[in-house]
Coordinates of C-alpha atoms in Angstrom, one line a residue:
X1 CA 47.3 -46.3 42.1
X2 CA 49.8 -45.9 44.9
X3 CA 52.6 -45.6 42.4
X4 CA 50.7 -43.0 40.4
X5 CA 50.0 -41.0 43.6
X6 CA 53.7 -41.1 44.6
X7 CA 54.8 -40.0 41.1
X8 CA 52.2 -37.1 41.1
X9 CA 53.2 -35.9 44.6
X10 CA 56.9 -36.1 43.6
X11 CA 56.3 -34.2 40.4
X12 CA 54.2 -31.5 42.2
X13 CA 57.0 -31.0 44.7
X14 CA 59.5 -30.7 41.9
X15 CA 57.4 -28.1 40.0
X16 CA 56.7 -26.1 43.2
X17 CA 60.4 -26.1 44.1
X18 CA 61.3 -25.0 40.6
X19 CA 58.8 -22.2 40.4
X20 CA 59.7 -20.7 43.8
X21 CA 63.4 -20.9 42.9
X22 CA 62.9 -18.6 40.0
X23 CA 63.0 -14.8 40.3
X24 CA 59.7 -13.1 40.6
X25 CA 60.6 -10.3 38.2
X26 CA 63.3 -8.7 36.1
X27 CA 65.8 -7.0 38.4
X28 CA 66.6 -3.9 36.4
X29 CA 64.3 -1.2 35.1
X30 CA 64.9 1.9 32.9
X31 CA 62.6 4.8 32.1
X32 CA 63.1 7.6 29.6
X33 CA 60.6 10.5 29.6
X34 CA 60.0 13.4 27.3
X35 CA 59.1 16.5 29.3
X36 CA 57.1 19.5 28.1
X37 CA 57.3 21.8 31.1
X38 CA 56.8 25.5 31.9
X39 CA 58.9 27.4 34.5
X40 CA 57.2 30.1 36.6
X41 CA 57.5 33.5 34.9
X42 CA 60.6 35.6 35.9
X43 CA 59.9 38.7 38.1
X44 CA 59.9 42.1 36.4
X45 CA 63.1 44.0 36.3
X46 CA 62.9 47.6 37.3
X47 CA 62.2 50.1 34.5
X48 CA 65.3 50.2 32.5
X49 CA 64.6 52.8 29.8
X50 CA 62.1 55.6 29.7
X51 CA 61.3 58.2 27.1
X52 CA 59.7 61.6 27.3
X53 CA 58.7 64.6 25.3
X54 CA 61.9 66.7 25.5
X55 CA 65.6 66.3 26.0
X56 CA 65.9 68.9 28.7
X57 CA 65.4 68.1 31.4
X58 CA 65.9 64.3 30.9
X59 CA 62.8 62.2 31.5
X60 CA 62.6 60.5 34.9
X61 CA 60.4 57.7 36.1
X62 CA 56.8 58.9 36.8
X63 CA 57.7 62.4 35.3
X64 CA 55.3 64.4 33.2
X65 CA 54.8 62.7 29.8
X66 CA 57.3 60.0 30.7
X67 CA 56.7 56.3 29.7
X68 CA 58.6 53.1 30.3
X69 CA 59.8 51.6 27.0
X70 CA 62.0 48.8 28.3
X71 CA 61.7 46.8 31.6
X72 CA 59.2 47.1 34.3
X73 CA 57.2 44.0 33.2
X74 CA 57.4 40.4 34.3
X75 CA 59.1 38.1 31.8
X76 CA 57.2 35.2 30.5
X77 CA 59.0 31.8 30.3
X78 CA 57.7 29.8 27.4
X79 CA 57.0 26.0 27.5
X80 CA 60.1 24.0 26.7
X81 CA 61.2 20.4 26.0
X82 CA 63.4 18.5 28.4
X83 CA 64.1 14.9 29.5
X84 CA 64.1 12.6 32.5
X85 CA 66.0 9.3 32.8
X86 CA 65.6 6.7 35.5
X87 CA 67.5 3.5 36.3
X88 CA 66.7 1.1 39.0
X89 CA 67.7 -2.3 40.4
X90 CA 65.7 -4.6 42.7
X91 CA 67.9 -5.9 45.5
X92 CA 65.8 -9.0 46.2
X93 CA 64.5 -11.7 43.8
X94 CA 60.8 -10.8 44.5
X95 CA 61.3 -7.1 43.6
X96 CA 60.2 -5.6 46.8
X97 CA 63.3 -3.5 47.8
X98 CA 65.5 -1.7 45.4
X99 CA 67.6 1.4 44.5
X100 CA 66.6 4.0 42.0
X101 CA 68.5 6.9 40.5
X102 CA 67.2 9.6 38.1
X103 CA 68.3 12.8 36.4
X104 CA 66.1 15.5 34.7
X105 CA 66.9 18.6 32.8
X106 CA 65.2 21.6 31.1
X107 CA 67.7 23.2 28.7
X108 CA 68.4 26.9 28.5
X109 CA 65.6 29.1 27.4
X110 CA 66.2 32.8 26.4
X111 CA 64.0 35.8 26.3
X112 CA 65.1 39.3 25.1
X113 CA 63.8 42.7 24.3
X114 CA 65.3 46.0 23.0
X115 CA 64.6 49.6 22.1
X116 CA 66.4 51.8 19.6
X117 CA 66.5 55.5 18.7
X118 CA 68.5 56.8 15.7
X119 CA 69.5 60.1 17.4
X120 CA 68.3 62.0 14.3
X121 CA 66.2 65.1 14.8
X122 CA 62.7 64.2 15.8
X123 CA 63.7 60.7 17.1
X124 CA 62.9 59.6 20.6
X125 CA 65.0 60.5 23.6
X126 CA 66.0 57.5 25.7
X127 CA 67.2 57.6 29.3
X128 CA 68.0 55.0 32.0
X129 CA 66.1 56.0 35.2
X130 CA 67.3 55.5 38.7
X131 CA 66.7 56.8 42.2
X132 CA 69.6 59.0 43.3
X133 CA 70.4 58.4 47.0
X134 CA 72.6 61.5 47.2
X135 CA 69.6 63.8 46.4
X136 CA 66.7 61.6 47.4
X137 CA 65.0 62.1 44.1
X138 CA 64.3 60.3 40.8
X139 CA 67.0 60.9 38.2
X140 CA 68.2 59.4 34.9
X141 CA 71.2 59.2 32.5
X142 CA 70.8 59.7 28.8
X143 CA 71.1 56.8 26.4
X144 CA 69.9 58.5 23.1
X145 CA 69.6 62.3 22.5
X146 CA 68.2 63.6 19.2
X147 CA 70.9 65.5 17.3
X148 CA 73.7 64.2 19.5
X149 CA 74.0 60.4 19.7
X150 CA 71.9 57.3 18.9
X151 CA 71.0 54.7 21.5
X152 CA 70.3 51.0 21.6
X153 CA 69.3 49.2 24.9
X154 CA 68.8 45.5 25.2
X155 CA 68.0 43.0 28.0
X156 CA 68.4 39.3 27.7
X157 CA 67.2 36.6 30.2
X158 CA 68.5 33.0 30.2
X159 CA 67.6 30.2 32.6
X160 CA 67.9 26.4 32.9
X161 CA 67.0 23.7 35.4
X162 CA 68.3 20.3 36.3
X163 CA 68.1 17.8 39.2
X164 CA 69.0 14.3 40.3
X165 CA 67.9 11.8 42.9
X166 CA 69.1 8.6 44.6
X167 CA 66.4 6.7 46.5
X168 CA 65.8 3.4 48.3
X169 CA 62.4 2.1 47.2
X170 CA 60.0 -0.5 48.6
X171 CA 57.1 -2.1 46.8
X172 CA 54.1 -4.0 48.1
X173 CA 51.2 -5.9 46.5
X174 CA 47.6 -6.3 47.5
X175 CA 44.2 -7.1 45.9
X176 CA 45.6 -9.9 43.8
X177 CA 48.5 -7.8 42.4
X178 CA 46.1 -5.3 40.9
X179 CA 47.1 -2.7 43.5
X180 CA 50.7 -1.8 44.2
X181 CA 51.9 0.7 46.7
X182 CA 55.3 1.8 47.7
X183 CA 57.6 4.0 49.7
X184 CA 60.9 5.8 49.0
X185 CA 63.5 7.6 50.9
X186 CA 66.8 9.2 49.7
X187 CA 68.8 12.2 48.6
X188 CA 67.8 15.0 46.2
X189 CA 69.8 17.6 44.3
X190 CA 68.2 20.4 42.4
X191 CA 69.7 23.3 40.4
X192 CA 68.2 26.5 38.8
X193 CA 70.5 28.9 37.0
X194 CA 69.4 32.3 35.7
X195 CA 71.2 35.2 34.0
X196 CA 69.9 38.7 33.3
X197 CA 72.0 41.0 31.0
X198 CA 71.4 44.7 30.3
X199 CA 73.4 46.4 27.6
X200 CA 73.4 49.8 26.1
X201 CA 75.3 51.4 23.2
X202 CA 75.3 55.2 22.7
X203 CA 77.7 56.3 19.9
X204 CA 78.0 60.0 19.0
X205 CA 76.7 60.8 15.5
X206 CA 79.4 61.3 12.9
X207 CA 82.3 60.2 15.1
X208 CA 84.2 56.9 15.6
X209 CA 82.7 56.8 19.0
X210 CA 82.1 53.8 21.3
X211 CA 80.1 54.1 24.6
X212 CA 78.9 50.7 25.7
X213 CA 77.6 49.7 29.2
X214 CA 77.1 46.1 30.4
X215 CA 75.2 45.1 33.6
X216 CA 75.1 41.4 34.4
X217 CA 73.2 39.6 37.2
X218 CA 73.7 35.9 37.5
X219 CA 71.9 33.8 40.2
X220 CA 72.6 30.1 40.9
X221 CA 70.5 28.0 43.3
X222 CA 71.7 24.5 44.4
X223 CA 69.5 22.5 46.7
X224 CA 70.8 19.5 48.7
X225 CA 68.5 17.5 51.0
X226 CA 66.8 14.3 52.1
X227 CA 63.4 13.3 50.8
X228 CA 60.6 10.8 51.5
X229 CA 57.7 9.8 49.3
X230 CA 54.9 7.4 48.7
X231 CA 53.0 6.1 45.6
X232 CA 50.2 3.9 44.5
X233 CA 49.6 2.1 41.2
X234 CA 46.4 0.3 40.0
X235 CA 46.4 -2.2 37.2
X236 CA 43.4 -3.3 35.2
X237 CA 44.1 -5.6 32.2
X238 CA 47.0 -3.9 30.4
X239 CA 46.1 -0.4 31.7
X240 CA 47.6 1.2 34.8
X241 CA 47.2 4.4 36.8
X242 CA 49.9 5.8 39.1
X243 CA 50.0 8.6 41.6
X244 CA 53.2 9.6 43.5
X245 CA 54.1 12.4 46.0
X246 CA 57.4 13.2 47.7
X247 CA 58.9 16.0 49.7
X248 CA 62.5 17.0 50.2
X249 CA 63.9 19.1 53.0
X250 CA 67.3 20.6 53.0
X251 CA 69.7 23.5 52.3
X252 CA 69.4 26.0 49.4
X253 CA 72.8 27.3 48.5
X254 CA 72.2 30.7 46.8
X255 CA 74.8 32.5 44.8
X256 CA 74.6 35.9 43.1
X257 CA 77.3 37.2 40.8
X258 CA 77.1 40.8 39.7
X259 CA 79.4 42.5 37.2
X260 CA 79.3 45.7 35.2
X261 CA 81.6 47.7 33.0
X262 CA 81.8 50.7 30.7
X263 CA 83.7 50.3 27.4
X264 CA 84.4 53.6 25.7
X265 CA 86.9 55.8 23.8
X266 CA 85.2 59.1 24.9
X267 CA 87.9 59.9 27.4
X268 CA 91.0 59.7 25.2
X269 CA 89.9 61.5 22.0
X270 CA 88.4 58.4 20.3
X271 CA 91.6 56.4 20.8
X272 CA 91.9 52.8 21.9
X273 CA 89.0 51.4 23.9
X274 CA 89.2 51.8 27.7
X275 CA 87.2 49.7 30.3
X276 CA 86.0 51.2 33.5
X277 CA 84.2 49.3 36.4
X278 CA 80.5 49.6 36.6
X279 CA 77.7 50.1 34.1
X280 CA 74.4 51.8 35.1
X281 CA 72.9 49.4 37.7
X282 CA 75.9 47.1 38.5
X283 CA 78.4 49.4 40.2
X284 CA 81.5 48.8 42.5
X285 CA 79.3 48.7 45.6
X286 CA 77.4 45.7 44.3
X287 CA 79.8 44.0 42.0
X288 CA 81.2 40.6 43.2
X289 CA 80.1 37.2 44.4
X290 CA 77.6 36.9 47.1
X291 CA 76.6 33.6 48.8
X292 CA 73.9 32.5 51.3
X293 CA 72.6 29.2 52.5
X294 CA 68.9 28.9 53.6
X295 CA 66.5 26.2 54.5
X296 CA 64.1 25.2 51.7
X297 CA 61.3 22.7 50.9
X298 CA 60.7 20.9 47.6
X299 CA 57.4 19.0 47.3
X300 CA 56.5 17.2 44.1
X301 CA 53.4 15.5 42.8
X302 CA 53.0 13.2 39.8
X303 CA 50.2 11.3 38.1
X304 CA 50.5 8.9 35.2
X305 CA 48.2 6.8 32.9
X306 CA 49.6 4.1 30.8
X307 CA 49.5 0.7 29.1
X308 CA 51.6 -2.4 29.7
X309 CA 52.3 -4.1 26.3
X310 CA 54.4 -6.9 27.8
X311 CA 56.2 -8.0 31.0
X312 CA 59.1 -5.9 29.8
X313 CA 57.7 -2.8 28.2
X314 CA 55.1 -0.1 28.9
X315 CA 54.3 3.5 28.0
X316 CA 52.7 6.3 29.9
X317 CA 51.6 9.9 29.8
X318 CA 51.4 12.1 32.9
X319 CA 51.6 15.4 34.7
X320 CA 54.1 16.7 37.2
X321 CA 54.1 19.7 39.5
X322 CA 57.2 20.7 41.4
X323 CA 57.3 23.6 44.0
X324 CA 60.4 25.2 45.6
X325 CA 59.9 27.4 48.7
X326 CA 62.8 29.9 47.9
X327 CA 64.8 30.6 44.8
X328 CA 66.9 33.6 43.7
X329 CA 65.8 35.1 40.4
X330 CA 68.2 37.3 38.4
X331 CA 66.0 40.3 37.6
X332 CA 65.1 40.7 41.3
X333 CA 68.7 41.4 42.2
X334 CA 68.8 44.8 40.5
X335 CA 68.9 47.7 43.0
X336 CA 67.8 50.9 41.3
X337 CA 68.8 53.0 44.3
X338 CA 72.2 54.4 43.1
X339 CA 74.9 56.6 44.3
X340 CA 76.2 58.0 41.0
X341 CA 79.5 59.3 42.4
X342 CA 81.1 56.0 41.6
X343 CA 79.9 55.6 38.0
X344 CA 81.9 56.8 35.1
X345 CA 79.0 55.9 32.8
X346 CA 76.6 58.3 34.7
X347 CA 78.9 61.2 35.3
X348 CA 80.7 60.9 32.0
X349 CA 84.2 61.3 33.6
X350 CA 86.9 58.7 34.3
X351 CA 88.5 57.9 37.6
X352 CA 85.4 58.4 39.8
X353 CA 85.2 57.1 43.4
X354 CA 82.4 56.6 45.9
X355 CA 81.4 59.5 48.0
X356 CA 78.5 58.9 50.5
X357 CA 76.1 56.0 50.8
X358 CA 77.2 52.7 49.3
X359 CA 74.4 52.0 46.9
X360 CA 73.5 49.9 44.8
X361 CA 74.0 46.8 46.9
X362 CA 73.6 43.0 46.4
X363 CA 69.9 42.4 47.4
X364 CA 69.8 38.6 47.5
X365 CA 66.0 38.7 47.1
X366 CA 64.3 35.3 46.9
X367 CA 60.8 34.2 46.0
X368 CA 58.9 30.9 45.6
X369 CA 59.2 28.9 42.4
X370 CA 57.3 26.2 40.5
X371 CA 57.6 24.2 37.3
X372 CA 54.9 22.0 35.8
X373 CA 54.0 20.1 32.7
X374 CA 53.3 16.9 30.8
X375 CA 55.5 13.8 30.6
X376 CA 55.5 11.0 28.0
X377 CA 57.5 7.9 29.1
X378 CA 58.8 4.5 27.9
X379 CA 59.8 2.0 30.6
X380 CA 61.7 -1.3 30.1
X381 CA 62.5 -4.0 32.6
X382 CA 65.3 -6.5 32.1

């Protein structure tokens, strides 16, 4: 009996030592998620094209019988697919402290609209409206005149989003491993890029004429900051539910690039094309690169439900909401207060120069921003 007891105690000690010498978990984890998210709608550009009952005088914004046929309405951003990829490593054998990095993206989405008039008798007159700071009144420039020249005006909006994080994570267990809660702290980068292009073409009827304007407004937002967060996960059988929240504080580096040009052969007897600075809304007083850095806050919340098929594999579905306190949107950068003395496109003469107030100008207008949507994920540990 004594020998049996000795053997049993020795075997128990050996097994206990062996078990505690083994890692408590797999050290690496990787997560791939499909995102179906929606970006907050883009702010409305100013009215870009109006039409009216007669060609003389030209229709102006809010004039008798005048209606806006392009611009002046917010631009809806449709739901789009994206992805998020996460890779982590536990620094200790019991999987309590680790490092986690992730990257997410929403690819470019494009919206556009246009209006056309043939220029034939009875067709619609089209004009680009603006506020003339030299006279203090509403004015416009013709884009299509019946019997003289046709006109096509188009706007196009493109935007995309991406981001990355590097965090230190800590995980704790309670309630017999059914409940897990954790903390994180680290660095966050976030980028939102948006472009708004406005283009017109107004060729004379019956001539080899070219008269094209291009106005381009490009905004880029880059956030750099530190973040903290917390999460909780509950497991019941193979099912689990997870909730996580985090907030980042830091600097939003805002960039606005404005460019505009007139391409025409009207000033040289329909000869080779010539290019002049400035379109209708992007003129020399606003053209260029403009940069600002401001404080911003990025909170994010996430919930997930899923099933653990094995120790190494589980799937989940969830919902994410991300808010950003300030973001530059491209359409908000258009200043419709214009000094036409600097615009060859408005005055129909080359070699013009600014006389008087320097408008339009770079506005650098910001607004809040959000993105939300569903996630479907696959997670592996190894």
